[in-house]
Tab-separated table of C-alpha atoms in Angstrom:
chain	number	residue	atom	x	y	z
A	81	MET	CA	47.836	-10.563	-37.772
A	82	LEU	CA	46.414	-7.063	-37.968
A	83	LYS	CA	43.063	-8.453	-39.031
A	84	ALA	CA	42.983	-10.824	-36.099
A	85	ARG	CA	43.761	-8.012	-33.657
A	86	THR	CA	41.064	-5.834	-35.206
A	87	SER	CA	38.562	-8.642	-34.872
A	88	LEU	CA	39.488	-9.163	-31.195
A	89	LEU	CA	39.190	-5.402	-30.514
A	90	SER	CA	35.762	-5.354	-32.111
A	91	ARG	CA	34.606	-8.187	-29.853
A	92	VAL	CA	35.946	-6.394	-26.776
A	93	LEU	CA	34.220	-3.139	-27.718
A	94	ALA	CA	30.971	-4.961	-28.422
A	95	ARG	CA	30.954	-6.834	-25.109
A	96	SER	CA	28.042	-5.887	-22.896
A	97	TYR	CA	28.238	-5.398	-19.146
A	98	ALA	CA	25.465	-6.067	-16.648
A	99	THR	CA	24.206	-2.987	-14.833
A	100	ALA	CA	21.917	-2.553	-11.883
A	101	ALA	CA	18.231	-2.046	-12.681
A	102	SER	CA	16.753	1.409	-12.051
A	103	PRO	CA	15.154	1.565	-8.581
A	104	HIS	CA	11.414	1.253	-7.999
A	105	ALA	CA	10.228	4.366	-6.127
A	106	LEU	CA	7.244	4.570	-3.745
A	107	VAL	CA	5.931	8.125	-3.263
A	108	PHE	CA	3.729	8.967	-0.308
A	109	LEU	CA	1.179	11.400	-1.698
A	110	GLU	CA	-0.038	13.771	0.999
A	111	HIS	CA	-3.333	15.582	0.658
A	112	ARG	CA	-5.562	17.972	2.570
A	113	GLN	CA	-9.261	18.623	2.140
A	114	GLY	CA	-9.329	16.633	-1.071
A	115	GLU	CA	-6.364	18.385	-2.728
A	116	LEU	CA	-2.925	16.896	-3.323
A	117	ASP	CA	-0.124	18.623	-1.492
A	118	SER	CA	2.183	20.544	-3.878
A	119	ALA	CA	5.254	19.139	-2.023
A	120	SER	CA	4.120	15.623	-2.868
A	121	LEU	CA	3.900	16.581	-6.535
A	122	SER	CA	7.547	17.766	-6.307
A	123	ALA	CA	8.484	14.456	-4.678
A	124	LEU	CA	6.897	12.655	-7.619
A	125	THR	CA	9.041	14.624	-10.048
A	126	ALA	CA	12.150	13.680	-7.993
A	127	ALA	CA	11.195	10.011	-8.011
A	128	SER	CA	10.658	10.075	-11.801
A	129	GLN	CA	14.252	11.243	-12.269
A	130	LEU	CA	15.496	7.841	-11.010
A	131	GLY	CA	14.330	6.293	-14.262
A	132	GLY	CA	12.475	3.327	-12.793
A	133	GLN	CA	8.878	2.455	-11.971
A	134	VAL	CA	7.072	4.918	-9.706
A	135	THR	CA	4.209	3.903	-7.429
A	136	GLY	CA	2.116	6.410	-5.521
A	137	LEU	CA	0.443	5.755	-2.178
A	138	VAL	CA	-2.662	7.591	-0.986
A	139	VAL	CA	-4.059	6.910	2.533
A	140	GLY	CA	-6.673	8.793	4.470
A	141	SER	CA	-10.232	8.790	5.665
A	142	PRO	CA	-12.921	7.050	3.587
A	143	GLU	CA	-14.455	10.420	2.852
A	144	GLU	CA	-11.286	11.903	1.303
A	145	VAL	CA	-9.437	9.085	-0.424
A	146	PRO	CA	-11.792	8.478	-3.456
A	147	SER	CA	-11.588	12.074	-4.673
A	148	VAL	CA	-7.845	12.233	-4.181
A	149	VAL	CA	-7.363	8.973	-6.157
A	150	GLU	CA	-9.315	10.489	-9.063
A	151	LYS	CA	-6.957	13.468	-9.155
A	152	ALA	CA	-3.776	11.434	-8.667
A	153	LYS	CA	-4.313	8.635	-11.178
A	154	ARG	CA	-3.263	10.776	-14.206
A	155	LEU	CA	-0.186	12.413	-12.682
A	156	ASN	CA	2.845	12.489	-14.949
A	157	GLY	CA	5.444	9.937	-14.003
A	158	LEU	CA	3.119	7.693	-11.983
A	159	ASN	CA	2.868	4.066	-13.111
A	160	THR	CA	0.812	2.555	-10.236
A	161	LEU	CA	-1.376	4.131	-7.610
A	162	LEU	CA	-2.049	2.308	-4.300
A	163	HIS	CA	-4.760	3.589	-1.924
A	164	SER	CA	-6.198	2.589	1.408
A	165	ALA	CA	-8.879	4.251	3.546
A	166	SER	CA	-9.646	4.058	7.239
A	167	PRO	CA	-10.813	6.495	9.962
A	168	GLN	CA	-7.467	5.817	11.649
A	169	TYR	CA	-5.700	7.220	8.581
A	170	SER	CA	-7.236	10.709	8.955
A	171	THR	CA	-3.940	12.451	9.787
A	172	PHE	CA	-0.650	11.573	8.214
A	173	SER	CA	2.486	13.605	7.599
A	174	ALA	CA	5.245	12.153	5.399
A	175	LYS	CA	7.969	13.907	7.421
A	176	SER	CA	6.713	12.188	10.591
A	177	ILE	CA	5.974	8.788	9.105
A	178	LEU	CA	8.970	8.108	6.889
A	179	PRO	CA	11.656	8.364	9.639
A	180	ARG	CA	9.620	5.976	11.817
A	181	VAL	CA	9.203	3.421	9.023
A	182	ALA	CA	12.923	3.752	8.222
A	183	ALA	CA	13.781	3.105	11.873
A	184	LYS	CA	11.527	-0.016	11.874
A	185	LEU	CA	13.474	-1.357	8.861
A	186	ASP	CA	16.834	-0.258	10.370
A	187	VAL	CA	17.815	1.863	7.359
A	188	PRO	CA	18.750	5.562	7.230
A	189	ALA	CA	16.394	8.362	6.171
A	190	VAL	CA	17.643	11.501	4.347
A	191	SER	CA	15.600	14.687	4.661
A	192	ASP	CA	15.152	17.719	2.423
A	193	ILE	CA	17.228	16.658	-0.596
A	194	THR	CA	17.810	19.192	-3.395
A	195	SER	CA	19.112	16.918	-6.142
A	196	LEU	CA	18.943	13.222	-6.994
A	197	GLU	CA	20.346	10.827	-9.592
A	198	HIS	CA	20.678	7.064	-10.022
A	199	ASP	CA	24.066	5.532	-10.851
A	200	ALA	CA	23.120	2.603	-13.101
A	201	ALA	CA	26.588	1.103	-12.859
A	202	SER	CA	26.671	0.812	-9.057
A	203	GLY	CA	23.009	0.875	-8.221
A	204	SER	CA	23.520	3.652	-5.709
A	205	THR	CA	21.502	6.821	-5.334
A	206	THR	CA	23.096	10.246	-4.987
A	207	PHE	CA	21.555	13.096	-3.045
A	208	THR	CA	24.107	15.527	-1.618
A	209	LEU	CA	25.597	12.391	-0.156
A	210	ARG	CA	25.888	8.902	-1.603
A	211	ALA	CA	23.512	6.212	-0.341
A	212	SER	CA	25.347	2.898	-0.635
A	213	SER	CA	24.008	0.166	-2.856
A	214	SER	CA	24.182	-2.089	0.182
A	215	ILE	CA	21.154	-0.226	1.589
A	216	PRO	CA	18.195	-2.096	0.063
A	217	ILE	CA	15.570	0.553	0.743
A	218	LYS	CA	16.282	4.290	0.773
A	219	PHE	CA	13.962	6.780	2.469
A	220	PHE	CA	14.101	10.499	1.631
A	221	THR	CA	12.028	13.631	1.648
A	222	VAL	CA	12.624	16.386	-0.918
A	223	ARG	CA	12.876	20.153	-0.720
A	224	SER	CA	9.799	21.025	-2.754
A	225	THR	CA	11.336	24.192	-4.196
A	226	ALA	CA	14.104	22.142	-5.792
A	227	PHE	CA	11.809	20.089	-8.010
A	228	ALA	CA	8.942	21.211	-10.268
A	229	ALA	CA	5.488	19.940	-9.297
A	230	ALA	CA	4.312	17.022	-11.442
A	231	GLY	CA	1.356	17.811	-13.614
A	232	ALA	CA	-1.346	15.722	-15.232
A	233	GLU	CA	-1.241	16.985	-18.838
A	234	ASP	CA	-1.564	14.184	-21.390
A	235	ALA	CA	-0.580	11.579	-18.815
A	236	ALA	CA	-1.843	8.005	-19.185
A	237	GLU	CA	-3.992	6.710	-16.322
A	238	SER	CA	-1.907	4.733	-13.827
A	239	GLU	CA	-2.836	1.289	-12.611
A	240	ILE	CA	-4.991	1.574	-9.485
A	241	LYS	CA	-4.848	-0.946	-6.616
A	242	ALA	CA	-6.785	-0.864	-3.387
A	243	LEU	CA	-5.108	-2.049	-0.152
A	244	ASP	CA	-6.940	-3.304	2.916
A	245	PRO	CA	-6.355	-0.947	5.861
A	246	VAL	CA	-4.526	-2.138	8.972
A	247	GLU	CA	-6.812	-1.564	11.922
A	248	VAL	CA	-5.130	-0.995	15.294
A	249	SER	CA	-7.414	-1.810	18.206
A	250	ASP	CA	-5.249	-0.250	20.882
A	251	ALA	CA	-3.972	2.848	19.120
A	252	PRO	CA	-1.977	5.043	21.565
A	253	SER	CA	-3.285	8.262	19.966
A	254	GLU	CA	-6.539	9.596	18.571
A	255	HIS	CA	-7.173	12.408	16.113
A	256	LEU	CA	-9.552	14.925	17.629
A	257	SER	CA	-9.552	17.810	15.203
A	258	THR	CA	-7.533	19.741	12.622
A	259	SER	CA	-7.085	23.497	12.926
A	260	LEU	CA	-5.932	25.362	9.843
A	261	THR	CA	-5.002	29.022	9.472
A	262	LYS	CA	-7.278	30.500	6.787
A	263	SER	CA	-6.214	33.431	4.610
A	264	ASP	CA	-7.305	35.074	1.379
A	265	ARG	CA	-3.654	35.542	0.463
A	266	PRO	CA	-1.661	32.984	-1.567
A	267	ASP	CA	-0.311	29.912	0.257
A	268	LEU	CA	3.139	30.604	1.528
A	269	GLY	CA	4.603	27.341	0.263
A	270	VAL	CA	3.722	27.956	-3.394
A	271	ALA	CA	3.376	31.733	-3.692
A	272	THR	CA	5.330	33.535	-6.391
A	273	ARG	CA	5.740	36.599	-4.137
A	274	VAL	CA	6.424	36.608	-0.390
A	275	VAL	CA	6.700	39.493	2.062
A	276	SER	CA	8.342	38.454	5.316
A	277	GLY	CA	8.925	40.333	8.541
A	278	GLY	CA	11.312	39.943	11.449
A	279	ARG	CA	11.698	40.870	15.062
A	280	ALA	CA	12.045	44.565	14.095
A	281	LEU	CA	8.280	44.696	13.587
A	282	LYS	CA	7.987	45.141	17.410
A	283	ASN	CA	4.678	43.309	18.043
A	284	ALA	CA	1.803	41.453	16.374
A	285	GLU	CA	-0.252	44.579	15.713
A	286	THR	CA	2.643	46.409	14.025
A	287	PHE	CA	3.523	43.254	12.070
A	288	GLN	CA	0.037	43.125	10.592
A	289	SER	CA	-0.456	46.824	9.980
A	290	THR	CA	2.930	47.160	8.257
A	291	LEU	CA	3.259	43.945	6.260
A	292	TYR	CA	-0.295	43.120	5.267
A	293	PRO	CA	-0.992	46.257	3.167
A	294	LEU	CA	2.228	45.639	1.207
A	295	ALA	CA	1.456	41.960	0.730
A	296	ASP	CA	-2.042	42.789	-0.484
A	297	ALA	CA	-0.732	45.409	-2.907
A	298	LEU	CA	1.710	42.843	-4.361
A	299	GLY	CA	-0.667	39.900	-4.279
A	300	ALA	CA	1.884	38.190	-2.031
A	301	ALA	CA	1.923	35.690	0.782
A	302	VAL	CA	3.086	36.719	4.219
A	303	GLY	CA	6.041	35.085	5.941
A	304	ALA	CA	7.959	35.596	9.164
A	305	SER	CA	11.321	34.855	10.683
A	306	ARG	CA	11.637	32.428	13.590
A	307	ALA	CA	12.384	35.361	15.896
A	308	ALA	CA	9.099	36.984	14.910
A	309	VAL	CA	7.149	33.762	15.385
A	310	ASP	CA	8.772	33.056	18.774
A	311	ALA	CA	7.926	36.590	19.877
A	312	GLY	CA	4.267	36.015	19.035
A	313	TYR	CA	4.102	38.447	16.067
A	314	ALA	CA	2.892	35.769	13.627
A	315	ASP	CA	1.495	32.242	13.562
A	316	ASN	CA	4.048	29.461	13.249
A	317	SER	CA	2.481	28.438	9.920
A	318	LEU	CA	4.053	31.581	8.474
A	319	GLN	CA	7.618	30.739	9.617
A	320	VAL	CA	10.232	30.622	6.833
A	321	GLY	CA	13.475	28.804	7.470
A	322	GLN	CA	15.093	25.503	8.179
A	323	THR	CA	12.601	24.727	10.939
A	324	GLY	CA	9.674	26.278	9.023
A	325	LYS	CA	8.710	26.403	5.387
A	326	VAL	CA	11.216	26.423	2.546
A	327	VAL	CA	10.172	28.818	-0.239
A	328	ALA	CA	11.631	29.920	-3.583
A	329	PRO	CA	9.309	32.589	-5.010
A	330	GLU	CA	10.024	34.936	-7.882
A	331	LEU	CA	10.165	37.788	-5.282
A	332	TYR	CA	11.138	37.553	-1.649
A	333	MET	CA	11.026	40.703	0.498
A	334	ALA	CA	12.823	40.505	3.870
A	335	LEU	CA	11.742	43.398	6.061
A	336	GLY	CA	13.517	43.833	9.369
A	337	ILE	CA	15.054	40.360	9.116
A	338	SER	CA	18.736	40.123	10.087
A	339	GLY	CA	19.376	36.976	8.098
A	340	ALA	CA	20.174	34.124	10.511
A	341	ILE	CA	21.522	30.991	8.861
A	342	GLN	CA	18.394	29.002	9.600
A	343	HIS	CA	16.271	31.691	7.941
A	344	LEU	CA	18.505	31.852	4.830
A	345	ALA	CA	18.173	28.095	4.425
A	346	GLY	CA	14.457	28.607	3.852
A	347	MET	CA	14.560	31.378	1.227
A	348	LYS	CA	17.994	31.598	-0.389
A	349	ASP	CA	16.786	29.975	-3.633
A	350	SER	CA	14.333	32.838	-4.288
A	351	LYS	CA	14.770	34.394	-7.706
A	352	LEU	CA	14.884	38.057	-6.481
A	353	ILE	CA	15.624	38.859	-2.831
A	354	VAL	CA	14.906	42.387	-1.593
A	355	ALA	CA	16.057	43.292	1.904
A	356	VAL	CA	15.320	46.365	4.042
A	357	ASN	CA	17.175	46.719	7.308
A	358	LYS	CA	18.635	49.562	9.349
A	359	ASP	CA	21.814	47.566	10.092
A	360	PRO	CA	24.232	47.823	7.117
A	361	ASP	CA	26.041	44.780	8.447
A	362	ALA	CA	23.020	42.524	8.621
A	363	PRO	CA	23.842	39.088	7.062
A	364	ILE	CA	20.638	39.319	4.906
A	365	PHE	CA	22.505	41.790	2.618
A	366	GLN	CA	24.982	39.053	1.662
A	367	VAL	CA	22.281	37.113	-0.222
A	368	ALA	CA	20.059	40.047	-1.273
A	369	ASP	CA	19.868	41.067	-4.909
A	370	VAL	CA	18.496	44.505	-3.846
A	371	GLY	CA	19.356	45.893	-0.429
A	372	LEU	CA	18.170	49.100	1.227
A	373	VAL	CA	19.666	50.376	4.496
A	374	ALA	CA	16.705	52.259	5.833
A	375	ASP	CA	13.885	52.358	8.371
A	376	LEU	CA	11.227	49.845	7.197
A	377	PHE	CA	8.512	51.910	8.881
A	378	GLU	CA	9.261	54.710	6.470
A	379	VAL	CA	10.021	52.601	3.406
A	380	VAL	CA	7.089	50.197	3.459
A	381	PRO	CA	4.236	52.788	3.607
A	382	GLU	CA	5.914	54.633	0.724
A	383	MET	CA	6.061	51.402	-1.349
A	384	VAL	CA	2.408	50.725	-0.664
A	385	GLU	CA	1.402	54.201	-1.835
A	386	LYS	CA	3.429	53.894	-5.026
A	387	LEU	CA	1.994	50.447	-5.778
A	388	LYS	CA	-1.513	51.814	-5.430
A	389	GLN	CA	-0.901	54.578	-7.974
């Protein structure tokens, strides 16, 4: 009797259960001037964490796509690479395209996720919320600072497939030109050090004369709060926050920034946050690792002089 029960238990323990297959991910690979966007490389890392096949998609003008494909085909985690070229594909932004495609398919889109995992038992995908397994296609963008950028070290070449472009004869819009802010400083989105200024900088001239020498001494990128951008102190490409760029450098210096919630959302994951503000009750001090209640116009020049020594 005991032997029979043991045999039955063994069969129960050995029984296998069907589980949902890992999802197939399609990653829209953005690029600019022949270089892959770092945020797209982070999205590729996120997609690889799902455990299934990963396909990349590169679209753009006929002049740009070939060189981008050459750089993308050996990216870690990429199994297949699709590409298509057309003059009508000259300007594309994932954050503007994906919600529109999701709406066409009548499925939700989730933006700016910070973690992701696949539940093999239920077939659902977890971000900070759970996307039901009843949703056949899931659209999401990732917070680039939450995922490491995919590299190309020792990666096998992915399968490459060309797609015929879809030509639209009556396109409602036309790309005329692209205007980019050029700077010798590191790119704000990927810089390891960032010096940001707020409304306390008074005007554009003071913003530049105060922050730029410190940024140059540190080899840092320059950022700005939304208030500073709205006031015309800095270009909107330098805005850090929920409605600007999300950064997570090794060092983030907040000078004259009060610490509004939308700004904190864009820099709170920085490794070391240094804040200088005359207001001891400024919210920025709640997230700062190092805080100094002082006049930034006295502190910053002193820091620059010491860094030059």
